[in-house]
Tab-separated table of C-alpha atoms in Angstrom:
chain	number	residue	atom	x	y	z
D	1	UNK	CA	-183.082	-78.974	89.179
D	2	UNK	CA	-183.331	-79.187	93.005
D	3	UNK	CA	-180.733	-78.866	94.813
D	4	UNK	CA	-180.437	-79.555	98.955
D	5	UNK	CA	-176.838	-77.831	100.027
D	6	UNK	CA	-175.245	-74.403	98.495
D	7	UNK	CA	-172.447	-74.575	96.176
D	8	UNK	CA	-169.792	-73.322	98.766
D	9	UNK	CA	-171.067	-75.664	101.497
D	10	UNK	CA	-170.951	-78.466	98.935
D	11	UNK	CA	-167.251	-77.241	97.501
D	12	UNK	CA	-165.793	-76.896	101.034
D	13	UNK	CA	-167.364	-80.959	102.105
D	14	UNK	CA	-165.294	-82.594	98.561
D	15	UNK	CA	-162.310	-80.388	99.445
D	16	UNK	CA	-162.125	-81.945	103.178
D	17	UNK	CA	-162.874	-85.473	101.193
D	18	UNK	CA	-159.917	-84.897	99.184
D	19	UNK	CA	-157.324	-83.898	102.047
D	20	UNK	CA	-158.410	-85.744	104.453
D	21	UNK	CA	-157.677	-89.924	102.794
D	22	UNK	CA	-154.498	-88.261	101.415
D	23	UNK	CA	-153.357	-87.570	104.891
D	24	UNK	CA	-154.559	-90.514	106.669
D	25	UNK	CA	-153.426	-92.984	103.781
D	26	UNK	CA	-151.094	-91.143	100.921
D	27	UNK	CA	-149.353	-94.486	99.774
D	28	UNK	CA	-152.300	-96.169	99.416
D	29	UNK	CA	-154.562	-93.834	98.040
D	30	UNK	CA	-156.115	-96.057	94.848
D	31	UNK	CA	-158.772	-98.324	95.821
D	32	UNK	CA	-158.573	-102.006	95.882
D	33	UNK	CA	-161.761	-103.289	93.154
D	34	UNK	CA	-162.422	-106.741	93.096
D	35	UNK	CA	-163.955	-107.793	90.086
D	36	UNK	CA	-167.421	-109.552	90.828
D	37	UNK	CA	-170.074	-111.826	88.371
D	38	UNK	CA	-173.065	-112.730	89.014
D	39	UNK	CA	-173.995	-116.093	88.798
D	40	UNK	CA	-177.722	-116.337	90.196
D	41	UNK	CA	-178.912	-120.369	90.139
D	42	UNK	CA	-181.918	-119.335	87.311
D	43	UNK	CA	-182.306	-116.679	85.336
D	44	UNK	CA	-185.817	-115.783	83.583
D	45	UNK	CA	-185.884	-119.247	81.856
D	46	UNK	CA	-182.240	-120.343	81.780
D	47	UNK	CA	-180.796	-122.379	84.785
D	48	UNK	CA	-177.706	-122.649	85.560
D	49	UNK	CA	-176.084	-126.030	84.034
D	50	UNK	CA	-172.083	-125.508	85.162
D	51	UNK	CA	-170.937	-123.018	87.662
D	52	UNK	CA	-167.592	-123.417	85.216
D	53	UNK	CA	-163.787	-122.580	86.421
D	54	UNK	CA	-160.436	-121.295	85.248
D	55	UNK	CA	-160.518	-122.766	82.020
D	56	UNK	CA	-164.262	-123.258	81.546
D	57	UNK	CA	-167.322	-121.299	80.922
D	58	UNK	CA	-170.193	-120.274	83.043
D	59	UNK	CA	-173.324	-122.015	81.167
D	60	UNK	CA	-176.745	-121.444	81.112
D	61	UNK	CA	-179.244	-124.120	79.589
D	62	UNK	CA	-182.737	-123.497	77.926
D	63	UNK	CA	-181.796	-119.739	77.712
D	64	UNK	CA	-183.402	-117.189	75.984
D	65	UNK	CA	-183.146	-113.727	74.623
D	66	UNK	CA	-184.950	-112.514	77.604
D	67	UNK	CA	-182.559	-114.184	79.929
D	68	UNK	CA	-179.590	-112.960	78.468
D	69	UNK	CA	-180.772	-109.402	78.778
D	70	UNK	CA	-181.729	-111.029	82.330
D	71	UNK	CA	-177.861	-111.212	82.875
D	72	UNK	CA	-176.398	-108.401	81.392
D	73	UNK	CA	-178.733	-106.101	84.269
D	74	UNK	CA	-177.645	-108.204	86.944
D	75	UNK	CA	-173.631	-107.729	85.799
D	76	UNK	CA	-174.329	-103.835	85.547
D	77	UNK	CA	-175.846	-104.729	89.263
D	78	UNK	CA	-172.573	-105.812	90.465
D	79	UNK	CA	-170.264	-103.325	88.641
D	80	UNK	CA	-169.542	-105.237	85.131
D	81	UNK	CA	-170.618	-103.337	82.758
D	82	UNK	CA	-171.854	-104.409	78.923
D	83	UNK	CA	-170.447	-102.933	75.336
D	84	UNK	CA	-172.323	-104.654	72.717
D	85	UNK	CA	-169.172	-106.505	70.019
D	86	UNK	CA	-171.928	-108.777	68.399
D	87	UNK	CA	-171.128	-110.363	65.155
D	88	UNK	CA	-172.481	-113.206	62.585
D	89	UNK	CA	-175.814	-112.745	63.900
D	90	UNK	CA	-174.828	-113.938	67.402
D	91	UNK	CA	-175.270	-111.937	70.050
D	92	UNK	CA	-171.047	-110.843	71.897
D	93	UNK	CA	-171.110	-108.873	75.048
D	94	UNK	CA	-167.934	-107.745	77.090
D	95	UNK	CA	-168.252	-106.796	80.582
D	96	UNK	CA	-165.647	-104.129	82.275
D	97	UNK	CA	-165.280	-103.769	85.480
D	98	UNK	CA	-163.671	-100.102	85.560
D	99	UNK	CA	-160.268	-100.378	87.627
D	100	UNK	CA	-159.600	-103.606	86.963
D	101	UNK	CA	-157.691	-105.731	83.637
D	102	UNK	CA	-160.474	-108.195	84.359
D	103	UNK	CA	-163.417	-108.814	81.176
D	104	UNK	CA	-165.623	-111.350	81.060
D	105	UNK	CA	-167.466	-112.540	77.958
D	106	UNK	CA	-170.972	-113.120	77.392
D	107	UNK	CA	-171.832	-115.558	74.248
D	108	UNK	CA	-175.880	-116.462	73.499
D	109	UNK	CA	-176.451	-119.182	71.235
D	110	UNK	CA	-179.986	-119.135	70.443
D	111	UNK	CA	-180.458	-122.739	68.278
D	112	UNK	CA	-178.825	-123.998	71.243
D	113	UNK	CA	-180.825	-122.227	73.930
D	114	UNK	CA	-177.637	-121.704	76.123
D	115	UNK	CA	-175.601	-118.561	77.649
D	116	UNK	CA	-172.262	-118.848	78.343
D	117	UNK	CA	-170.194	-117.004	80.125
D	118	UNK	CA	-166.471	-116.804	80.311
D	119	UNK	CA	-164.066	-114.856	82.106
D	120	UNK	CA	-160.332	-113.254	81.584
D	121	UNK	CA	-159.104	-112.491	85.330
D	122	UNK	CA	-159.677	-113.422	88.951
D	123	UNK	CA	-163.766	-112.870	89.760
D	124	UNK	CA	-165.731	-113.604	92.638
D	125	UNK	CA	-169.158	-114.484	92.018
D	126	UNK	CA	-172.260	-112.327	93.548
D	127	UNK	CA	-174.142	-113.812	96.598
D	128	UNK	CA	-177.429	-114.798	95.931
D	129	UNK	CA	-178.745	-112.372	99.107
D	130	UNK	CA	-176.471	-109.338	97.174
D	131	UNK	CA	-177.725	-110.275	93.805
D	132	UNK	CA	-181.844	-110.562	94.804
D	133	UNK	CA	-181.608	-107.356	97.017
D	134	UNK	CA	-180.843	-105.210	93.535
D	135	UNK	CA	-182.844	-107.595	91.176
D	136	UNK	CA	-186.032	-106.457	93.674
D	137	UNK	CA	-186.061	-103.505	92.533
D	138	UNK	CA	-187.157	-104.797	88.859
D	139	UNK	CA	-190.053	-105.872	90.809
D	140	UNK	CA	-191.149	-102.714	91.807
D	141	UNK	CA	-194.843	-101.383	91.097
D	142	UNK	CA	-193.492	-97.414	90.993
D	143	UNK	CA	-196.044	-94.860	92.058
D	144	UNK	CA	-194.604	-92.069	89.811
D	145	UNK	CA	-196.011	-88.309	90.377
D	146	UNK	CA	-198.854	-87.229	87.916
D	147	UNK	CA	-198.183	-84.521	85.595
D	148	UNK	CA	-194.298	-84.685	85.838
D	149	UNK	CA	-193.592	-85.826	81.652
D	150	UNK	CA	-192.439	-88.923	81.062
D	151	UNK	CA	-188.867	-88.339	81.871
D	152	UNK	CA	-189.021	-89.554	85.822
D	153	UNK	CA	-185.459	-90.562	87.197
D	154	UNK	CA	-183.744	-90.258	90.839
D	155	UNK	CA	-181.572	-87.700	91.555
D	156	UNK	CA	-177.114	-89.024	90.963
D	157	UNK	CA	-176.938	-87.392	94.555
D	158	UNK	CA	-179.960	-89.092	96.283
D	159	UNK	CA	-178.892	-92.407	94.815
D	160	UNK	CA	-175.396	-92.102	96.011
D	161	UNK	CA	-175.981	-89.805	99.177
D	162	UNK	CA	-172.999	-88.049	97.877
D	163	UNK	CA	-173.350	-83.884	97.249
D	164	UNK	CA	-171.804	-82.389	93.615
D	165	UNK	CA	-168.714	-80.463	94.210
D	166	UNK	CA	-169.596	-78.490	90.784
D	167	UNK	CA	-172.616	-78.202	88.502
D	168	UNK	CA	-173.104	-76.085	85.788
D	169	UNK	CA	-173.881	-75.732	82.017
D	170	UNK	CA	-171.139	-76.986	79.930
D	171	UNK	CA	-169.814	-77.485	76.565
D	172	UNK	CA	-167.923	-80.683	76.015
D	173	UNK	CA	-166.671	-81.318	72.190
D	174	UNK	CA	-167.110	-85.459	72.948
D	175	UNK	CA	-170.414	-85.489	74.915
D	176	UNK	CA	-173.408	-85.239	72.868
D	177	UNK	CA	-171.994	-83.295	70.034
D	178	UNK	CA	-170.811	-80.269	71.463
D	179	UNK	CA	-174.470	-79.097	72.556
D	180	UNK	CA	-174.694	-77.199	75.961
D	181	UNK	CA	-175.701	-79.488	78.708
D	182	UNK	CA	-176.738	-79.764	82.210
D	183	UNK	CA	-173.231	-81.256	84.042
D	184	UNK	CA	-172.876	-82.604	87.596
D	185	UNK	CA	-168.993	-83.206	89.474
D	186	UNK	CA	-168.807	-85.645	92.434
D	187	UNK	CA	-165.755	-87.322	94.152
D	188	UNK	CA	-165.917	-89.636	96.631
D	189	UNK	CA	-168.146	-92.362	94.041
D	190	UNK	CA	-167.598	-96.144	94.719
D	191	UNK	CA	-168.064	-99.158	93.010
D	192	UNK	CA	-171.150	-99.550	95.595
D	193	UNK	CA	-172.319	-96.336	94.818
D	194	UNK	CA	-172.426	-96.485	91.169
D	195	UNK	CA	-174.144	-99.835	91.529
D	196	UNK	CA	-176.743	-97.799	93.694
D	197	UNK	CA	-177.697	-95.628	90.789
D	198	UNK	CA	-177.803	-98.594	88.381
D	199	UNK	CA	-179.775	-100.378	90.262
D	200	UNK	CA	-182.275	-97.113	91.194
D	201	UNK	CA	-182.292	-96.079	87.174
D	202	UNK	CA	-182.929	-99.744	86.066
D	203	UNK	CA	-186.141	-99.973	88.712
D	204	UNK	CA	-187.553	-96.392	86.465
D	205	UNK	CA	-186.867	-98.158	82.915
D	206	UNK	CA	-183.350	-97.164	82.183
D	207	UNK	CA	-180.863	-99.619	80.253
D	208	UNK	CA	-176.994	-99.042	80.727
D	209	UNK	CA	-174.333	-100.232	78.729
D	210	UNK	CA	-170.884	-98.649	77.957
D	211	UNK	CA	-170.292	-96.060	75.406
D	212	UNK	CA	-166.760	-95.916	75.114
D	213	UNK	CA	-163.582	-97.139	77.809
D	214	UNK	CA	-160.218	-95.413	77.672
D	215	UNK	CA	-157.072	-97.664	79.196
D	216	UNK	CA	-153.889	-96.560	81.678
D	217	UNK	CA	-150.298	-97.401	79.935
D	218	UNK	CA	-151.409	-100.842	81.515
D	219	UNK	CA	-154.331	-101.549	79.169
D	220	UNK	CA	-156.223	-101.212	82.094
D	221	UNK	CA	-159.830	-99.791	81.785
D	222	UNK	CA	-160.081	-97.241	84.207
D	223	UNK	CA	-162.512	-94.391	82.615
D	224	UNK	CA	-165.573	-95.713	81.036
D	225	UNK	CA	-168.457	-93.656	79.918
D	226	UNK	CA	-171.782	-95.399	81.126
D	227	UNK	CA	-175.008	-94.663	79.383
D	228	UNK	CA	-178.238	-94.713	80.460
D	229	UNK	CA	-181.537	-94.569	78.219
D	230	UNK	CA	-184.921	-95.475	78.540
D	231	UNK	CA	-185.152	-94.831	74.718
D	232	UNK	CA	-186.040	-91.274	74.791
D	233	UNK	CA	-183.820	-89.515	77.277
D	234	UNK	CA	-180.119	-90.072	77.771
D	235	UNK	CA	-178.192	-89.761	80.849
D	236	UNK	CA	-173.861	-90.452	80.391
D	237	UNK	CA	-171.908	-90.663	83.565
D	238	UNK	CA	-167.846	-90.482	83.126
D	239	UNK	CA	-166.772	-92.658	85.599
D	240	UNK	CA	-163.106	-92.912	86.754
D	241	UNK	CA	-162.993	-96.095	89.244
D	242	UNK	CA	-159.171	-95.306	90.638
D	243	UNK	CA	-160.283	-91.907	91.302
D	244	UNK	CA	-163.674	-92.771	92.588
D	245	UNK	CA	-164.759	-89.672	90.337
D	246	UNK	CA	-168.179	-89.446	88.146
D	247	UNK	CA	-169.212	-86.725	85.795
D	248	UNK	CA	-172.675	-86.673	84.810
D	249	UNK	CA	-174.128	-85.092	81.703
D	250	UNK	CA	-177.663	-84.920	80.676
D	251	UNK	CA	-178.981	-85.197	77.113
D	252	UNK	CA	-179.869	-81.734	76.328
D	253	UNK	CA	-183.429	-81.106	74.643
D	254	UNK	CA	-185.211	-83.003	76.805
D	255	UNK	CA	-187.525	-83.017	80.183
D	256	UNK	CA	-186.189	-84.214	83.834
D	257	UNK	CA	-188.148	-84.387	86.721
D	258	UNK	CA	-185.537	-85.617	88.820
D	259	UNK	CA	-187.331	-87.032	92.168
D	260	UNK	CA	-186.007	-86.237	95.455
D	261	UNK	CA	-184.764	-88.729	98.385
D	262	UNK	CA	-188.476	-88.746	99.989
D	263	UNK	CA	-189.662	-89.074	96.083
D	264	UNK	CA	-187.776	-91.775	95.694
D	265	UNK	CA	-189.363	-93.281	98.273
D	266	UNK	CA	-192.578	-92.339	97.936
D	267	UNK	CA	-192.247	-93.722	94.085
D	268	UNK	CA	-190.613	-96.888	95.457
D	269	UNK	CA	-193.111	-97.487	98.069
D	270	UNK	CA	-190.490	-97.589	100.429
């Protein structure tokens, strides 16, 4: 794996990170995350038939499989991310937007053709200009490098222009069952910047949905483990929201080429 800045150099830029907001602010040190949904006029198919309100769903009419899948990309856009609680043969999705008590729930009713979506908190919905600037990116027409596998994803660092502050290969008893794997530390990680790298690993085939949350003595969802697979490799990130911390572990076993900011580009036509 590349890397563009020595260990030490990289150590010594998240230890000023750290000191430095703990000086300027120390009693207000946790972010503020404002839980967002998306709520684009048309999906794939589906159009939106009621923009809903505190007490009422979001609906979608003459919706499809397609555009619910549609939906659940453009919530990971915005930092609300999926777990999958399906049941009866109708298809249940939570979104969790790490930090925050706020989840929303996603309900497709196929015989019915509609997607609704209701929430449990206070949400603001996506601007349409926000919303279609990341949704581009499914448009893209990637000019991937030849003879590179079929494993090609951006760099965590390029996509977040944030440095590790430690890499190395680990063994974690909860992360891919123990095996040795390829691990990357960063501080300093956003809600904008994780939405960066969702949006970047969604425009090179990769799904994400959440693996697992764990909840403060609030009940509030503030670690989730995201995962990201295009159905062959697996990428998890441990992302702490409060913290603005993300681990990220790669499936072991398998082939990276991991482009580089002018790769990205270059693959992006950009």
């Amino acid at each position: 794996m590349k890397r563009t800045m020595s260990m030490m150099l990289s150590m010594m830029l998240s230890l000023m990170l750290l000191i430095l907001p703990t000086l300027a602010c120390a009693e207000s040190s946790k972010p503020v995350i404002e839980p967002v949904i998306p709520m684009p006029a048309q999906l794939i198919n589906a159009v939106l038939a009621d923009e809903g309100g505190a007490d009422s769903p979001i609906i979608y009419k003459g919706a499809t499989e397609e555009d619910l899948q549609y939906y659940l990309v453009a919530a990971s856009f915005v930092g609300a991310y999926a777990i999958d609680i399906s049941e009866d043969g109708y298809p249940i999705y939570l979104l969790f937007t790490p930090g925050t008590a706020a989840v929303a729930r996603v309900l497709f009713i196929k015989e019915n053709e509609m997607l609704a979506i209701s929430m449990n908190g206070e949400y603001s919905r996506a601007s349409n200009v926000v919303l279609n600037r990341h949704l581009a990116y499914l448009e893209k027409d990637l000019k991937l490098p030849s003879g590179k596998g079929e494993n090609i994803l951006p760099q965590f660092y390029t996509c977040v222009g944030r440095n590790p502050f430690y890499q190395a290969v680990m063994e974690i008893d909860s992360v891919f069952d123990g095996r040795r794997c390829w691990v990357e530390c960063y501080d300093g990680i956003d809600m904008t910047r994780m939405s960066a790298y969702t949006t970047f690993m969604a425009a090179f085939g990769f799904d994400v949905s959440v693996d697992s949350v764990m909840t403060d003595s609030d009940d509030i969802p503030y670690l989730v483990y995201l995962l990201y697979t295009n159905g062959d490799a697996e990428i998890l990130v441990q992302y702490n929201a409060t913290e603005q911390s993300a681990f990220v572990f790669y499936e072991p076993g398998v082939s990276y080429y991991l482009l580089s900011g002018s790769e990205l580009l270059e693959a992006l036509g950009e």
